[in-house]
Tab-separated table of C-alpha atoms in Angstrom:
chain	number	residue	atom	x	y	z
A	1	UNK	CA	12.393	-4.439	4.951
A	2	UNK	CA	10.480	-1.213	5.607
A	3	UNK	CA	6.814	-1.462	6.525
A	4	UNK	CA	4.267	-0.379	3.922
A	5	UNK	CA	3.060	3.123	4.810
A	6	UNK	CA	-0.653	3.938	4.944
A	7	UNK	CA	-1.751	7.580	5.237
A	8	UNK	CA	-4.927	8.696	6.994
A	9	UNK	CA	-6.485	11.885	8.367
A	10	UNK	CA	-8.990	12.944	11.008
A	11	UNK	CA	-9.111	16.414	12.554
A	12	UNK	CA	-9.397	15.644	16.312
A	13	UNK	CA	-10.802	13.147	18.778
A	14	UNK	CA	-14.545	12.927	19.362
A	15	UNK	CA	-16.096	10.144	21.434
A	16	UNK	CA	-18.433	7.851	19.542
A	17	UNK	CA	-18.678	4.951	17.136
A	18	UNK	CA	-16.886	6.794	14.319
A	19	UNK	CA	-13.583	7.189	16.157
A	20	UNK	CA	-13.953	3.830	17.912
A	21	UNK	CA	-13.831	2.058	14.540
A	22	UNK	CA	-11.192	4.367	13.076
A	23	UNK	CA	-8.800	3.691	15.959
A	24	UNK	CA	-9.562	-0.015	15.851
A	25	UNK	CA	-8.632	-0.023	12.159
A	26	UNK	CA	-5.351	1.813	12.858
A	27	UNK	CA	-4.439	-0.753	15.520
A	28	UNK	CA	-5.361	-3.657	13.225
A	29	UNK	CA	-3.105	-2.315	10.471
A	30	UNK	CA	-0.299	-1.694	12.959
A	31	UNK	CA	-0.599	-5.267	14.270
A	32	UNK	CA	-0.466	-6.565	10.694
A	33	UNK	CA	2.865	-4.807	10.082
A	34	UNK	CA	1.730	-1.654	8.299
A	35	UNK	CA	3.013	1.760	9.273
A	36	UNK	CA	0.094	4.144	9.787
A	37	UNK	CA	0.670	7.903	9.553
A	38	UNK	CA	-2.328	10.017	10.435
A	39	UNK	CA	-2.769	13.765	10.083
A	40	UNK	CA	-4.739	15.569	12.798
A	41	UNK	CA	-4.883	18.835	14.723
A	42	UNK	CA	-4.052	17.026	17.981
A	43	UNK	CA	-2.710	13.619	18.962
A	44	UNK	CA	-5.489	11.046	18.832
A	45	UNK	CA	-5.923	8.546	21.706
A	46	UNK	CA	-4.672	5.582	19.703
A	47	UNK	CA	-1.246	4.033	20.075
A	48	UNK	CA	0.771	1.373	18.326
A	49	UNK	CA	4.344	0.514	17.500
A	50	UNK	CA	3.996	1.838	13.947
A	51	UNK	CA	1.230	4.456	14.418
A	52	UNK	CA	2.643	7.952	13.884
A	53	UNK	CA	0.768	11.257	14.314
A	54	UNK	CA	1.549	14.318	12.232
A	55	UNK	CA	0.004	17.360	13.922
A	56	UNK	CA	-1.112	20.343	11.855
A	57	UNK	CA	-0.086	23.739	13.320
A	58	UNK	CA	-3.548	25.308	13.261
A	59	UNK	CA	-3.844	29.041	13.892
A	60	UNK	CA	-7.644	29.199	13.859
A	61	UNK	CA	-9.734	28.039	16.797
A	62	UNK	CA	-12.339	25.288	16.246
A	63	UNK	CA	-15.117	27.869	16.713
A	64	UNK	CA	-13.646	30.210	14.119
A	65	UNK	CA	-15.169	30.701	10.677
A	66	UNK	CA	-11.716	30.063	9.218
A	67	UNK	CA	-11.032	26.797	11.021
A	68	UNK	CA	-12.273	24.378	8.364
A	69	UNK	CA	-10.835	26.261	5.352
A	70	UNK	CA	-7.483	26.358	7.153
A	71	UNK	CA	-7.718	22.689	8.101
A	72	UNK	CA	-8.503	21.644	4.524
A	73	UNK	CA	-5.645	23.681	3.089
A	74	UNK	CA	-3.107	22.454	5.637
A	75	UNK	CA	-4.312	18.841	5.486
A	76	UNK	CA	-4.140	18.613	1.687
A	77	UNK	CA	-0.695	20.200	1.597
A	78	UNK	CA	0.667	17.922	4.335
A	79	UNK	CA	-0.927	14.790	2.864
A	80	UNK	CA	0.641	15.569	-0.491
A	81	UNK	CA	4.046	16.170	1.096
A	82	UNK	CA	3.936	12.917	3.074
A	83	UNK	CA	2.673	10.958	0.082
A	84	UNK	CA	5.663	12.094	-1.959
A	85	UNK	CA	8.214	11.748	0.845
A	86	UNK	CA	7.223	8.190	1.779
A	87	UNK	CA	6.104	7.131	-1.716
A	88	UNK	CA	2.700	6.257	-0.279
A	89	UNK	CA	0.329	4.518	-2.655
A	90	UNK	CA	-2.708	4.167	-0.401
A	91	UNK	CA	-4.790	6.554	1.695
A	92	UNK	CA	-7.022	4.996	4.345
A	93	UNK	CA	-9.972	7.333	4.878
A	94	UNK	CA	-13.214	7.475	6.872
A	95	UNK	CA	-15.972	9.589	5.194
A	96	UNK	CA	-16.355	11.340	1.853
A	97	UNK	CA	-15.098	14.612	3.350
A	98	UNK	CA	-11.664	13.163	4.077
A	99	UNK	CA	-11.783	11.214	0.824
A	100	UNK	CA	-12.076	14.518	-1.035
A	101	UNK	CA	-8.984	15.842	0.757
A	102	UNK	CA	-7.185	12.612	-0.143
A	103	UNK	CA	-8.179	12.904	-3.791
A	104	UNK	CA	-6.805	16.449	-4.089
A	105	UNK	CA	-3.663	15.554	-2.136
A	106	UNK	CA	-2.937	12.463	-4.214
A	107	UNK	CA	-3.721	13.888	-7.649
A	108	UNK	CA	-1.114	12.695	-10.149
A	109	UNK	CA	0.758	10.624	-7.544
A	110	UNK	CA	-0.811	7.230	-8.219
A	111	UNK	CA	-2.615	7.069	-4.870
A	112	UNK	CA	-5.493	4.683	-4.231
A	113	UNK	CA	-8.033	6.043	-1.775
A	114	UNK	CA	-9.838	3.445	0.305
A	115	UNK	CA	-12.944	5.203	1.679
A	116	UNK	CA	-15.004	3.852	4.580
A	117	UNK	CA	-18.468	5.327	4.994
A	118	UNK	CA	-19.825	5.275	8.530
A	119	UNK	CA	-23.085	7.140	7.935
A	120	UNK	CA	-25.194	8.994	5.396
A	121	UNK	CA	-24.136	12.638	5.727
A	122	UNK	CA	-26.711	13.726	3.143
A	123	UNK	CA	-29.517	12.285	5.261
A	124	UNK	CA	-27.977	13.604	8.465
A	125	UNK	CA	-27.892	17.145	7.064
A	126	UNK	CA	-31.689	17.301	6.922
A	127	UNK	CA	-31.826	17.566	10.706
A	128	UNK	CA	-29.263	20.370	11.012
A	129	UNK	CA	-29.168	24.112	10.550
A	130	UNK	CA	-28.731	25.365	6.993
A	131	UNK	CA	-29.969	21.984	5.801
A	132	UNK	CA	-30.122	22.932	2.112
A	133	UNK	CA	-26.505	24.087	1.989
A	134	UNK	CA	-25.311	21.102	3.980
A	135	UNK	CA	-27.132	18.647	1.713
A	136	UNK	CA	-25.691	20.255	-1.432
A	137	UNK	CA	-22.192	20.264	0.077
A	138	UNK	CA	-22.295	16.596	1.072
A	139	UNK	CA	-23.755	15.571	-2.278
A	140	UNK	CA	-20.747	17.123	-4.003
A	141	UNK	CA	-18.349	15.342	-1.636
A	142	UNK	CA	-20.178	12.061	-2.188
A	143	UNK	CA	-20.009	12.418	-5.983
A	144	UNK	CA	-16.280	13.152	-5.846
A	145	UNK	CA	-15.618	10.353	-3.382
A	146	UNK	CA	-17.571	7.792	-5.359
A	147	UNK	CA	-15.930	8.738	-8.624
A	148	UNK	CA	-12.304	8.972	-7.530
A	149	UNK	CA	-11.978	6.522	-4.612
A	150	UNK	CA	-10.440	3.187	-5.464
A	151	UNK	CA	-13.056	1.486	-3.308
A	152	UNK	CA	-15.912	2.639	-1.045
A	153	UNK	CA	-16.860	0.449	1.905
A	154	UNK	CA	-20.183	0.955	3.676
A	155	UNK	CA	-21.323	-0.517	6.985
A	156	UNK	CA	-24.653	-1.843	5.715
A	157	UNK	CA	-26.149	-3.156	2.485
A	158	UNK	CA	-28.908	-0.564	2.856
A	159	UNK	CA	-26.430	2.301	2.842
A	160	UNK	CA	-24.551	0.734	-0.034
A	161	UNK	CA	-27.745	0.607	-2.124
A	162	UNK	CA	-28.719	4.192	-1.252
A	163	UNK	CA	-25.318	5.628	-2.141
A	164	UNK	CA	-25.083	3.573	-5.338
A	165	UNK	CA	-28.495	4.823	-6.426
A	166	UNK	CA	-27.656	8.416	-5.599
A	167	UNK	CA	-24.085	8.646	-6.872
A	168	UNK	CA	-23.302	5.560	-8.951
A	169	UNK	CA	-20.194	3.491	-8.402
A	170	UNK	CA	-21.844	0.077	-8.099
A	171	UNK	CA	-18.708	-1.759	-9.174
A	172	UNK	CA	-16.470	-0.216	-6.519
A	173	UNK	CA	-18.661	-0.424	-3.402
A	174	UNK	CA	-18.528	-3.162	-0.785
A	175	UNK	CA	-20.152	-3.744	2.578
A	176	UNK	CA	-18.240	-4.411	5.793
A	177	UNK	CA	-20.640	-4.289	8.748
A	178	UNK	CA	-19.492	-3.574	12.247
A	179	UNK	CA	-19.049	-6.636	14.398
A	180	UNK	CA	-19.889	-7.549	17.977
A	181	UNK	CA	-16.880	-7.018	20.220
A	182	UNK	CA	-18.569	-7.442	23.614
A	183	UNK	CA	-19.129	-10.576	25.672
A	184	UNK	CA	-22.164	-11.454	27.813
A	185	UNK	CA	-22.481	-9.727	31.174
A	186	UNK	CA	-24.064	-11.055	34.355
A	187	UNK	CA	-27.277	-9.106	33.836
A	188	UNK	CA	-30.057	-8.737	36.397
A	189	UNK	CA	-33.266	-10.694	35.767
A	190	UNK	CA	-36.123	-8.212	36.049
A	191	UNK	CA	-38.780	-8.779	38.657
A	192	UNK	CA	-41.712	-6.685	37.468
A	193	UNK	CA	-43.419	-6.837	40.847
A	194	UNK	CA	-40.500	-5.504	42.901
A	195	UNK	CA	-37.870	-3.935	40.636
A	196	UNK	CA	-37.683	-0.547	39.007
A	197	UNK	CA	-36.995	-1.642	35.454
A	198	UNK	CA	-34.116	0.252	33.940
A	199	UNK	CA	-34.114	1.039	30.216
A	200	UNK	CA	-31.158	2.600	28.428
A	201	UNK	CA	-30.111	4.192	25.143
A	202	UNK	CA	-26.455	4.704	24.230
A	203	UNK	CA	-26.210	7.371	21.557
A	204	UNK	CA	-25.082	10.851	20.730
A	205	UNK	CA	-27.933	13.201	21.564
A	206	UNK	CA	-29.145	14.529	18.223
A	207	UNK	CA	-32.530	14.729	16.457
A	208	UNK	CA	-31.488	11.851	14.170
A	209	UNK	CA	-31.331	9.533	17.183
A	210	UNK	CA	-35.026	10.234	17.854
A	211	UNK	CA	-34.792	10.242	21.640
A	212	UNK	CA	-37.756	12.613	21.958
A	213	UNK	CA	-39.906	9.896	20.384
A	214	UNK	CA	-38.807	7.461	23.102
A	215	UNK	CA	-39.568	9.991	25.832
A	216	UNK	CA	-42.999	10.652	24.359
A	217	UNK	CA	-43.725	6.925	24.403
A	218	UNK	CA	-42.509	6.568	27.993
A	219	UNK	CA	-44.757	9.414	29.104
A	220	UNK	CA	-47.750	7.331	27.957
A	221	UNK	CA	-46.958	3.881	29.379
A	222	UNK	CA	-49.350	2.635	32.054
A	223	UNK	CA	-46.808	1.473	34.617
A	224	UNK	CA	-44.544	3.789	36.563
A	225	UNK	CA	-41.931	1.259	37.745
A	226	UNK	CA	-39.290	2.330	35.235
A	227	UNK	CA	-36.155	4.439	34.848
A	228	UNK	CA	-34.621	5.592	31.563
A	229	UNK	CA	-30.936	6.401	31.038
A	230	UNK	CA	-29.446	8.219	28.045
A	231	UNK	CA	-25.686	7.746	27.707
A	232	UNK	CA	-24.067	10.162	25.263
A	233	UNK	CA	-23.237	13.807	24.647
A	234	UNK	CA	-25.331	16.421	22.874
A	235	UNK	CA	-23.538	16.905	19.552
A	236	UNK	CA	-26.534	18.408	17.760
A	237	UNK	CA	-25.385	22.023	17.751
A	238	UNK	CA	-29.022	23.045	18.292
A	239	UNK	CA	-29.419	22.328	22.012
A	240	UNK	CA	-31.349	19.093	21.504
A	241	UNK	CA	-30.819	17.886	25.053
A	242	UNK	CA	-32.335	21.110	26.373
A	243	UNK	CA	-35.426	20.362	24.258
A	244	UNK	CA	-35.591	16.879	25.747
A	245	UNK	CA	-35.235	18.264	29.253
A	246	UNK	CA	-38.056	20.733	28.618
A	247	UNK	CA	-40.283	17.875	27.440
A	248	UNK	CA	-39.699	15.624	30.454
A	249	UNK	CA	-40.252	18.570	32.792
A	250	UNK	CA	-43.589	19.295	31.124
A	251	UNK	CA	-44.575	15.607	30.956
A	252	UNK	CA	-43.821	15.070	34.641
A	253	UNK	CA	-41.243	12.306	34.132
A	254	UNK	CA	-38.055	14.246	34.882
A	255	UNK	CA	-37.448	12.174	38.027
A	256	UNK	CA	-37.383	8.993	35.910
A	257	UNK	CA	-35.017	10.152	33.136
A	258	UNK	CA	-31.257	10.697	33.489
A	259	UNK	CA	-28.913	12.191	30.888
A	260	UNK	CA	-25.518	10.779	31.840
A	261	UNK	CA	-23.354	12.247	29.083
A	262	UNK	CA	-20.509	10.218	27.633
A	263	UNK	CA	-19.217	7.500	29.952
A	264	UNK	CA	-15.850	5.783	29.712
A	265	UNK	CA	-17.109	2.568	31.352
A	266	UNK	CA	-20.465	1.978	29.708
A	267	UNK	CA	-20.432	-1.743	30.518
A	268	UNK	CA	-20.650	-1.068	34.259
A	269	UNK	CA	-23.857	0.911	33.672
A	270	UNK	CA	-25.384	-1.529	31.193
A	271	UNK	CA	-24.770	-4.322	33.686
A	272	UNK	CA	-27.489	-2.745	35.848
A	273	UNK	CA	-30.001	-2.351	32.991
A	274	UNK	CA	-32.860	-4.560	31.843
A	275	UNK	CA	-33.662	-3.310	28.306
A	276	UNK	CA	-31.764	-1.509	25.539
A	277	UNK	CA	-33.893	0.739	23.305
A	278	UNK	CA	-32.586	2.305	20.090
A	279	UNK	CA	-35.174	4.676	18.512
A	280	UNK	CA	-32.910	6.024	15.748
A	281	UNK	CA	-34.198	7.383	12.442
A	282	UNK	CA	-31.104	6.448	10.432
A	283	UNK	CA	-27.943	4.402	10.961
A	284	UNK	CA	-25.011	2.831	9.250
A	285	UNK	CA	-24.139	-0.271	11.261
A	286	UNK	CA	-24.942	0.697	14.858
A	287	UNK	CA	-22.076	0.020	17.269
A	288	UNK	CA	-24.176	0.763	20.341
A	289	UNK	CA	-26.850	-1.755	19.383
A	290	UNK	CA	-24.299	-4.438	18.515
A	291	UNK	CA	-22.498	-3.905	21.810
A	292	UNK	CA	-25.763	-4.176	23.756
A	293	UNK	CA	-26.565	-7.410	21.906
A	294	UNK	CA	-23.137	-8.781	22.756
A	295	UNK	CA	-23.602	-7.945	26.424
A	296	UNK	CA	-26.799	-9.997	26.382
A	297	UNK	CA	-29.294	-7.173	26.852
A	298	UNK	CA	-32.734	-7.630	25.309
A	299	UNK	CA	-33.133	-5.004	22.594
A	300	UNK	CA	-35.898	-3.008	20.939
A	301	UNK	CA	-35.022	-0.812	17.971
A	302	UNK	CA	-36.422	1.211	15.085
A	303	UNK	CA	-37.966	-0.654	12.188
A	304	UNK	CA	-35.757	0.929	9.515
A	305	UNK	CA	-33.816	-0.939	6.797
A	306	UNK	CA	-30.402	-0.581	8.469
A	307	UNK	CA	-31.671	-1.966	11.768
A	308	UNK	CA	-33.628	-4.787	10.083
A	309	UNK	CA	-30.287	-6.055	8.786
A	310	UNK	CA	-29.144	-6.432	12.406
A	311	UNK	CA	-32.453	-7.429	14.043
A	312	UNK	CA	-34.515	-9.309	11.420
A	313	UNK	CA	-37.272	-10.135	13.904
A	314	UNK	CA	-40.539	-8.216	13.976
A	315	UNK	CA	-40.890	-8.580	17.753
A	316	UNK	CA	-37.709	-6.558	18.303
A	317	UNK	CA	-38.757	-3.660	16.064
A	318	UNK	CA	-41.072	-0.672	16.234
A	319	UNK	CA	-41.863	2.092	13.698
A	320	UNK	CA	-39.872	5.200	14.706
A	321	UNK	CA	-42.834	7.462	13.937
A	322	UNK	CA	-45.730	5.546	15.534
A	323	UNK	CA	-45.887	5.701	19.308
A	324	UNK	CA	-48.581	3.043	19.723
A	325	UNK	CA	-46.373	0.081	18.760
A	326	UNK	CA	-43.525	1.089	21.044
A	327	UNK	CA	-45.885	1.905	23.917
A	328	UNK	CA	-47.449	-1.544	23.563
A	329	UNK	CA	-44.054	-3.281	23.691
A	330	UNK	CA	-42.920	-1.198	26.668
A	331	UNK	CA	-46.175	-1.961	28.492
A	332	UNK	CA	-45.632	-5.690	27.890
A	333	UNK	CA	-42.044	-5.418	29.105
A	334	UNK	CA	-43.175	-3.652	32.285
A	335	UNK	CA	-46.174	-5.899	32.975
A	336	UNK	CA	-45.637	-9.412	31.570
A	337	UNK	CA	-43.140	-11.568	33.545
A	338	UNK	CA	-41.945	-13.576	30.531
A	339	UNK	CA	-41.677	-10.835	27.915
A	340	UNK	CA	-38.090	-9.856	28.826
A	341	UNK	CA	-37.059	-13.496	28.309
A	342	UNK	CA	-38.721	-13.529	24.885
A	343	UNK	CA	-36.852	-10.378	23.858
A	344	UNK	CA	-33.575	-11.760	25.218
A	345	UNK	CA	-33.801	-15.026	23.281
A	346	UNK	CA	-34.812	-13.282	20.069
A	347	UNK	CA	-31.997	-10.743	20.417
A	348	UNK	CA	-29.454	-13.515	21.052
A	349	UNK	CA	-30.599	-15.328	17.894
A	350	UNK	CA	-29.567	-12.321	15.773
A	351	UNK	CA	-25.906	-12.296	16.822
A	352	UNK	CA	-24.290	-14.946	14.630
A	353	UNK	CA	-23.766	-12.800	11.495
A	354	UNK	CA	-21.932	-10.171	13.540
A	355	UNK	CA	-19.423	-12.456	15.248
A	356	UNK	CA	-16.381	-12.339	12.904
A	357	UNK	CA	-12.813	-11.028	12.753
A	358	UNK	CA	-13.361	-7.402	11.699
A	359	UNK	CA	-9.679	-6.555	12.127
A	360	UNK	CA	-8.646	-9.183	9.590
A	361	UNK	CA	-11.288	-7.958	7.144
A	362	UNK	CA	-9.764	-4.464	7.340
A	363	UNK	CA	-6.277	-5.801	6.710
A	364	UNK	CA	-7.548	-7.881	3.777
A	365	UNK	CA	-9.224	-4.843	2.182
A	366	UNK	CA	-6.038	-2.796	2.458
A	367	UNK	CA	-3.941	-5.636	1.056
A	368	UNK	CA	-6.347	-6.130	-1.867
A	369	UNK	CA	-6.300	-2.403	-2.668
A	370	UNK	CA	-2.510	-2.512	-2.946
A	371	UNK	CA	-2.652	-5.057	-5.786
A	372	UNK	CA	-2.308	-3.319	-9.145
A	373	UNK	CA	-4.571	-4.552	-11.926
């Protein structure tokens, strides 16, 4: 018996939580016996017995003005061809942008589009160039995706509520949070009298991640026995890391801050750290924070609705627009011998909800979407 074929699309590999979950979902479906065909402009770094790439023959370069129009045209045409050829009834899609391509490609073919939303693109657009145009564009995609997707799955209840309020679709949305995939590391116990305490953020370097706020707070802490690492690439398109570098140079803390870029073995770096800090302004379900929790790192993070779902403890939170609270917590971490232990125990207490079989949940959602009502 032939395996059920699932069709997906993503233009090319980019490191980060988005592709991490997308590839994990492909592998879960492959392991469950589905055949996964994905359309892309290059082979993605995900393999499986039944995972098959279909590469679009792009003529435009990624920096060209014509790249995205060409990609959309080629992707829709190829998705429609494959849907007909393999009699595909389900498209497995991450984001409203790809959902819109799926909707056009599957029009009149009885396709059910299962759309996973990893972040709020409308919110994200406010921090980018041409914000007004970007917001309008993503609102249109969201409206189309919400109306014509068979089901929309968000990574947090907060995001689900926001999108429902903005674009309707309450009856077709569900929440599937990310889960903790990491296991505890042998972490160093900080000695505030002798050690240089190492703090870390794992994140793409964009204004939405609010790293400047963290640097501003660090420039005002009383102690100087600290080091701060930022692991992640600048994907802002506006030279955000250069702005951060200019700030630390001016503030006189450049010797204490390191921008490491994207690292393939993040665990080996985190194993040398004492505190994970996540100053983000907006999230879906934050992979980096969940991974740090799983490793056993004490965590401090922004007091925003999405993070409160993960860390429902006031001691672990700080307002992402008020330096005083974060400075106070950092000062306690750097000066009070027992504060790291308090943060560790409180962080550990928040893990239980995020220890589950995410792969099986994905397979169950796909199987449920295949049932005709």
